[in-house]
Coordinates of C-alpha atoms in Angstrom, one line a residue:
M1035 CA 20.8 20.5 31.5
K1036 CA 21.3 23.2 29.0
G1037 CA 18.9 26.4 29.3
S1038 CA 20.3 29.1 27.0
R1039 CA 17.9 31.1 24.9
G1040 CA 17.9 31.2 21.2
T1041 CA 19.3 28.0 20.2
R1042 CA 19.2 27.8 16.4
R1043 CA 20.2 24.0 15.8
S1044 CA 19.8 20.5 17.0
E1045 CA 23.2 18.9 17.5
F1046 CA 21.7 15.4 17.6
M1047 CA 19.7 15.9 14.4
E1048 CA 22.8 17.4 12.8
W1049 CA 24.9 14.4 13.8
A1050 CA 22.3 11.8 12.8
K1051 CA 21.9 13.4 9.4
T1052 CA 25.6 13.5 8.8
P1053 CA 26.9 10.3 7.0
T1054 CA 29.2 8.1 9.2
H1055 CA 30.0 5.7 6.2
A1056 CA 29.4 2.8 8.5
R1057 CA 28.1 -0.4 7.1
F1058 CA 26.1 -1.4 10.1
S1059 CA 23.9 1.2 11.9
L1060 CA 22.1 0.8 15.3
I1061 CA 21.2 4.4 15.2
A1062 CA 17.5 4.3 14.0
S1063 CA 14.8 4.2 16.6
G1064 CA 12.0 3.1 14.5
L1065 CA 11.2 0.0 12.3
T1066 CA 12.9 -0.5 9.1
S1067 CA 10.7 1.1 6.5
V1068 CA 7.9 -0.7 4.6
P1069 CA 8.8 -1.2 1.1
I1070 CA 6.3 0.1 -1.5
A1071 CA 5.6 -3.3 -2.8
E1072 CA 4.0 -4.1 0.6
F1073 CA 2.0 -1.0 0.9
P1074 CA -1.7 -1.0 -0.1
L1075 CA -1.2 1.7 -2.7
Q1076 CA -4.2 2.7 -4.6
L1077 CA -2.9 4.8 -7.3
E1078 CA -6.2 5.7 -8.7
E1079 CA -7.0 7.6 -5.3
L1080 CA -3.9 9.7 -5.2
E1081 CA -4.2 13.4 -6.0
I1082 CA -1.3 15.9 -6.3
T1083 CA -3.2 18.8 -4.6
G1084 CA -5.9 18.6 -1.9
P1085 CA -8.6 20.7 -0.6
G1086 CA -6.5 22.7 1.8
G1087 CA -7.8 24.2 5.1
Y1088 CA -7.1 23.1 8.5
G1089 CA -6.2 19.3 8.1
Y1090 CA -7.4 16.9 5.5
E1091 CA -10.9 15.8 7.0
P1092 CA -10.5 12.0 6.1
L1093 CA -7.1 11.8 7.8
R1094 CA -8.3 13.8 10.8
Q1095 CA -11.1 11.2 11.2
R1096 CA -8.7 8.4 11.1
I1097 CA -6.4 9.8 13.7
A1098 CA -9.3 10.7 16.0
R1099 CA -10.7 7.1 15.6
H1100 CA -7.4 5.5 16.2
A1101 CA -6.8 7.6 19.3
G1102 CA -10.4 7.4 20.6
V1103 CA -11.1 11.0 20.7
S1104 CA -13.3 13.6 18.9
K1105 CA -11.7 15.2 15.8
E1106 CA -11.9 18.5 17.4
C1107 CA -8.9 17.3 19.7
V1108 CA -6.6 16.5 16.8
V1109 CA -4.0 18.5 15.0
A1110 CA -2.2 16.8 12.2
A1111 CA 1.6 17.5 12.0
T1112 CA 4.7 16.7 10.0
G1113 CA 5.8 13.8 12.1
T1114 CA 6.1 13.6 15.9
S1115 CA 9.0 16.3 15.9
M1116 CA 6.8 19.0 14.4
A1117 CA 3.9 17.9 16.7
N1118 CA 6.2 18.3 19.7
H1119 CA 7.4 21.8 18.4
L1120 CA 3.6 22.8 18.0
A1121 CA 2.6 21.6 21.5
M1122 CA 5.6 23.5 23.1
A1123 CA 5.3 26.5 21.0
T1124 CA 1.6 26.8 21.7
T1125 CA 1.9 26.5 25.5
L1126 CA 5.0 28.4 26.4
N1127 CA 6.2 31.9 26.4
P1128 CA 9.9 32.9 26.7
G1129 CA 11.0 32.6 30.4
D1130 CA 8.3 30.0 31.3
E1131 CA 9.4 27.2 33.6
V1132 CA 9.5 23.8 32.2
L1133 CA 10.3 20.4 33.8
V1134 CA 12.0 18.1 31.4
E1135 CA 12.8 14.4 32.0
Q1136 CA 16.6 13.6 32.1
P1137 CA 18.0 11.8 30.1
V1138 CA 15.9 13.3 27.2
Y1139 CA 15.5 12.9 23.5
G1140 CA 17.9 15.8 22.3
P1141 CA 15.2 17.5 20.0
L1142 CA 12.6 17.8 22.8
L1143 CA 15.3 19.8 24.6
D1144 CA 16.5 21.7 21.7
V1145 CA 12.8 22.9 21.0
A1146 CA 12.2 24.0 24.7
N1147 CA 15.7 25.9 24.5
Y1148 CA 14.8 27.5 21.2
L1149 CA 11.5 28.8 22.7
G1150 CA 13.5 30.5 25.7
A1151 CA 12.1 28.2 28.4
R1152 CA 13.8 28.0 31.8
L1153 CA 14.5 24.3 32.2
K1154 CA 14.4 22.1 35.4
P1155 CA 15.5 18.5 35.0
I1156 CA 13.5 15.7 36.3
P1157 CA 16.0 12.7 36.7
R1158 CA 15.2 9.4 35.4
R1159 CA 18.0 7.3 37.1
F1160 CA 19.5 4.1 35.7
D1161 CA 19.5 2.5 39.2
T1162 CA 15.6 2.6 39.3
G1163 CA 15.1 1.5 35.7
F1164 CA 14.7 5.2 34.5
A1165 CA 11.4 5.3 36.4
I1166 CA 9.6 8.8 36.9
E1167 CA 9.7 9.4 40.6
L1168 CA 6.8 11.6 41.7
S1169 CA 8.8 12.8 44.6
E1170 CA 11.4 14.4 42.0
I1171 CA 8.5 16.2 40.4
E1172 CA 6.9 17.2 43.7
K1173 CA 10.4 18.8 44.6
A1174 CA 10.6 20.7 41.2
I1175 CA 7.2 21.8 40.3
T1176 CA 6.1 25.3 41.4
R1177 CA 3.3 27.8 40.7
E1178 CA 5.4 29.1 37.8
T1179 CA 5.7 25.8 36.1
R1180 CA 3.8 25.8 32.7
L1181 CA 4.9 22.4 31.2
I1182 CA 6.2 19.0 32.1
V1183 CA 7.9 17.2 29.2
L1184 CA 8.0 13.2 29.2
S1185 CA 8.2 10.5 26.7
N1186 CA 6.5 7.2 27.2
L1187 CA 7.9 4.7 26.2
H1188 CA 11.1 6.7 27.3
N1189 CA 13.6 7.8 24.8
P1190 CA 16.3 6.7 25.2
S1191 CA 15.7 3.8 27.7
G1192 CA 12.3 2.4 26.7
A1193 CA 11.1 2.6 30.2
L1194 CA 7.2 2.6 30.7
I1195 CA 5.3 5.2 32.8
P1196 CA 2.5 3.4 34.6
A1197 CA -0.9 4.9 34.5
E1198 CA -1.2 5.6 38.1
T1199 CA 2.0 7.6 37.9
L1200 CA 0.7 9.6 35.0
R1201 CA -2.6 10.2 36.6
A1202 CA -0.7 11.7 39.7
I1203 CA 1.5 13.8 37.4
G1204 CA -1.7 15.2 35.7
Q1205 CA -3.1 16.1 39.3
M1206 CA -0.1 17.8 40.2
A1207 CA 0.0 19.8 37.0
Q1208 CA -3.8 20.8 37.3
R1209 CA -3.1 22.1 40.7
C1210 CA -0.5 24.6 39.5
G1211 CA -2.1 25.4 36.0
A1212 CA 0.6 23.5 34.1
R1213 CA 0.1 21.0 31.1
V1214 CA 1.9 17.8 30.6
L1215 CA 3.4 16.9 27.2
V1216 CA 3.8 13.2 26.7
D1217 CA 5.5 11.9 23.4
E1218 CA 3.8 8.5 22.8
V1219 CA 5.5 7.8 19.6
Y1220 CA 6.8 4.3 20.9
L1221 CA 4.0 3.3 23.2
E1222 CA 1.9 1.3 20.7
M1223 CA 4.9 -1.1 20.7
L1224 CA 3.2 -2.5 23.8
F1225 CA 1.3 -5.0 21.6
D1226 CA -0.6 -6.7 24.6
G1227 CA -2.9 -3.7 24.7
S1228 CA -1.8 -2.6 28.2
A1229 CA -0.5 0.9 27.1
P1230 CA -1.5 3.7 29.5
F1231 CA -2.5 6.3 26.8
C1232 CA -2.5 9.7 28.5
F1233 CA -5.4 11.4 26.7
P1234 CA -8.0 9.1 28.2
I1235 CA -6.5 9.5 31.7
G1236 CA -6.6 13.3 31.1
E1237 CA -10.2 13.2 30.1
A1238 CA -11.0 11.5 33.4
L1239 CA -9.1 14.4 35.2
A1240 CA -10.9 16.9 33.2
R1241 CA -14.2 16.2 35.0
A1242 CA -12.7 18.6 37.6
G1243 CA -11.0 21.0 35.1
D1244 CA -9.3 21.2 31.8
N1245 CA -7.4 18.1 30.5
P1246 CA -3.8 18.8 31.5
F1247 CA -2.4 16.3 29.0
V1248 CA -1.1 17.2 25.5
V1249 CA -0.1 14.0 23.6
T1250 CA 2.1 13.6 20.4
N1251 CA 2.4 10.5 18.3
S1252 CA 2.9 9.4 14.7
L1253 CA 3.0 6.5 12.2
T1254 CA 6.8 6.7 11.9
K1255 CA 8.3 4.6 14.6
I1256 CA 6.2 1.4 15.1
Y1257 CA 4.7 1.1 11.7
G1258 CA 7.8 1.6 9.4
L1259 CA 5.8 4.6 7.7
S1260 CA 8.4 7.3 8.5
G1261 CA 8.3 8.7 4.9
L1262 CA 4.7 9.7 5.2
R1263 CA 5.5 12.0 7.9
C1264 CA 2.1 11.4 9.5
G1265 CA 2.1 12.9 12.9
W1266 CA -0.4 14.4 15.4
V1267 CA -1.2 16.4 18.5
L1268 CA -4.1 15.4 20.9
A1269 CA -5.2 18.3 22.9
S1270 CA -8.3 20.1 24.4
P1271 CA -10.3 21.8 21.4
E1272 CA -9.3 25.3 22.6
L1273 CA -5.5 24.4 22.6
T1274 CA -5.8 22.4 19.1
R1275 CA -7.4 25.5 17.5
R1276 CA -4.4 27.6 18.6
M1277 CA -2.0 25.0 17.2
W1278 CA -3.6 25.1 13.7
L1279 CA -3.3 28.9 13.7
L1280 CA 0.4 28.7 14.8
N1281 CA 1.1 26.1 12.1
D1282 CA 0.2 28.6 9.5
L1283 CA 3.6 30.3 10.3
F1284 CA 5.3 27.0 9.2
G1285 CA 3.4 26.1 6.0
V1286 CA 0.2 26.4 4.2
N1287 CA -0.7 22.7 3.6
A1288 CA 0.7 19.3 4.0
A1289 CA 1.8 17.2 1.0
H1290 CA -1.5 15.8 -0.2
P1291 CA -0.2 12.6 -1.6
A1292 CA 1.2 11.8 1.8
E1293 CA -2.1 12.5 3.5
K1294 CA -3.8 10.3 1.1
M1295 CA -1.4 7.6 1.7
S1296 CA -1.7 8.0 5.3
V1297 CA -5.4 7.4 5.1
M1298 CA -4.7 4.1 3.2
A1299 CA -2.1 3.1 6.1
F1300 CA -4.8 3.6 8.7
D1301 CA -7.2 1.5 6.8
H1302 CA -4.7 -1.3 6.8
L1303 CA -2.9 -0.4 10.2
G1304 CA -3.4 -4.2 11.5
R1305 CA -1.2 -5.5 8.7
F1306 CA 1.7 -3.0 9.7
R1307 CA 1.2 -3.8 13.4
E1308 CA 1.6 -7.6 12.8
R1309 CA 4.7 -6.9 10.7
A1310 CA 6.2 -4.8 13.6
R1311 CA 5.3 -7.5 16.3
A1312 CA 7.0 -10.2 14.1
L1313 CA 10.2 -8.3 13.6
L1314 CA 10.6 -7.0 17.0
T1315 CA 9.8 -10.4 18.6
A1316 CA 12.8 -11.9 16.6
N1317 CA 15.0 -8.8 17.1
R1318 CA 14.4 -8.7 20.9
G1319 CA 15.8 -12.3 21.0
L1320 CA 19.0 -11.1 19.4
L1321 CA 19.3 -8.2 21.9
N1322 CA 18.6 -10.3 24.9
A1323 CA 21.3 -12.9 23.6
F1324 CA 23.8 -10.0 23.1
L1325 CA 23.2 -8.5 26.5
D1326 CA 23.4 -11.8 28.2
S1327 CA 26.8 -12.3 26.7
R1328 CA 28.3 -9.0 28.0
T1329 CA 29.8 -8.3 31.5
D1330 CA 31.1 -5.1 30.3
L1331 CA 27.7 -3.4 29.8
E1332 CA 25.1 -2.8 32.4
C1333 CA 21.5 -2.3 30.8
F1334 CA 18.0 -1.8 32.0
R1335 CA 15.9 -3.9 29.8
P1336 CA 12.4 -2.3 29.0
P1337 CA 9.2 -4.2 28.5
A1338 CA 8.8 -3.1 24.8
G1339 CA 10.1 -0.9 22.2
T1340 CA 12.9 -0.5 19.9
V1341 CA 15.6 1.2 22.0
V1342 CA 17.7 0.2 25.0
F1343 CA 20.3 2.5 26.7
P1344 CA 23.3 0.4 28.0
R1345 CA 26.2 1.8 30.1
L1346 CA 29.8 1.1 29.4
T1347 CA 31.3 -0.1 32.9
H1348 CA 34.9 1.1 32.0
G1349 CA 36.9 3.2 29.6
D1350 CA 36.4 6.5 27.5
P1351 CA 33.1 6.1 25.6
E1352 CA 34.2 8.4 22.8
A1353 CA 37.3 6.2 22.4
F1354 CA 35.0 3.2 22.0
F1355 CA 32.6 4.7 19.6
K1356 CA 35.6 5.8 17.4
L1357 CA 37.0 2.1 17.6
L1358 CA 33.5 0.8 16.7
C1359 CA 32.9 3.0 13.8
E1360 CA 36.3 3.1 12.2
K1361 CA 37.4 -0.5 12.6
Y1362 CA 34.1 -2.4 12.9
E1363 CA 32.1 -0.3 10.7
T1364 CA 29.3 0.1 13.1
T1365 CA 27.5 3.1 14.8
V1366 CA 25.5 3.5 18.0
V1367 CA 24.0 6.9 19.3
P1368 CA 26.4 8.3 21.8
G1369 CA 25.1 9.0 25.3
K1370 CA 26.3 12.6 25.3
F1371 CA 23.2 13.5 23.1
F1372 CA 21.1 12.6 26.2
E1373 CA 23.4 14.1 28.8
M1374 CA 24.7 10.7 29.9
P1375 CA 27.9 10.2 28.1
Q1376 CA 28.8 6.8 29.6
H1377 CA 25.8 5.4 28.1
F1378 CA 24.8 4.7 24.2
R1379 CA 21.6 4.1 22.5
I1380 CA 20.9 0.9 20.5
G1381 CA 18.0 0.7 18.1
I1382 CA 16.7 -2.8 17.3
G1383 CA 14.1 -1.9 14.6
G1384 CA 16.2 -2.9 11.6
D1385 CA 16.2 -6.1 9.6
T1386 CA 17.0 -9.1 11.6
A1387 CA 20.0 -10.2 9.4
G1388 CA 21.5 -6.8 9.6
L1389 CA 21.0 -6.5 13.4
R1390 CA 22.8 -9.8 13.9
A1391 CA 25.7 -8.6 11.9
A1392 CA 25.8 -5.3 13.8
F1393 CA 25.7 -7.1 17.3
E1394 CA 28.5 -9.5 16.0
R1395 CA 30.6 -6.3 15.4
L1396 CA 29.5 -4.5 18.6
S1397 CA 30.6 -7.6 20.6
A1398 CA 34.2 -7.7 18.7
A1399 CA 34.7 -4.1 19.5
L1400 CA 33.8 -4.5 23.2
D1401 CA 36.2 -7.4 23.4
E1402 CA 39.0 -5.5 21.8
F1403 CA 38.3 -2.3 23.9
A1404 CA 38.3 -4.5 27.1
K1405 CA 42.0 -5.3 26.4
R1406 CA 43.2 -1.7 26.3

């Protein structure tokens, strides 16, 4: 796991934003975007410029209601990526010790490196379904640990961290004065209501002290509303105040039309949730059929979400990705961006017809690769 100070770029984001010219993409980890014709847009309510200040009040209220917290615990942010940046930059100083899950979503690691943190990996192993093992945290955590960084559902594998595990991690963090940052951007894809949201768990722990959890989320992944860039942080009021002030360094105010449209989205969130449920039900059937047909891939199958992280059982993965892209016009996310090069990430949030075509090409490429 990298730990050099002063990183000024994100290799994963640079790769993701560079056109590959592939017709079929399995890169995206969120749902395909909601078309404007399906958005409950009320043009008469849009304004170019808003009131300014620390957060658009109606949007903070909607986020607080959605998360089940007081609005004093909410910081609005430009997507989950900026939410994660604010959370880490507010809680860390250069040289602070940070425990980070491995594999880890690249930009989380990039921000920690950029802030000059000393990183210690918490392995999430393929053989255990990418579970968080409390014994690994117990071995790694010290009195110098300031932050534990996790994602739930896990990016890239989609694995779920159970509520009892989160509670135990929070207790360990409290004992050494650390905080726990949990990126929950995929968690609402558990449509059955069983999602173990961290902030309520942390509020229970806070009866004996401060809430150790800092939680990030957005409307981007599950709801197909990435273009609104509506993200947020949930934290204790003392910490959220510091985040608002830190955010003054990055910009004055958010784009007000996006704030207004985000309010409209929250007022119709059930519609977008049902759209997501229907799409992922169909697409997960395609994913399972594809995985069932392959003996050259090993894959943990998560309970929900839009990503899986299969492992090639043989061959040079870079050679395979080259074949897949150049001959079969299809792209996946190479596992090197998650520090596990034999794996690759598949996103299943696209339109069903396109996903079916992409899986056909992925299968053809795997068949050809197996003959080499």
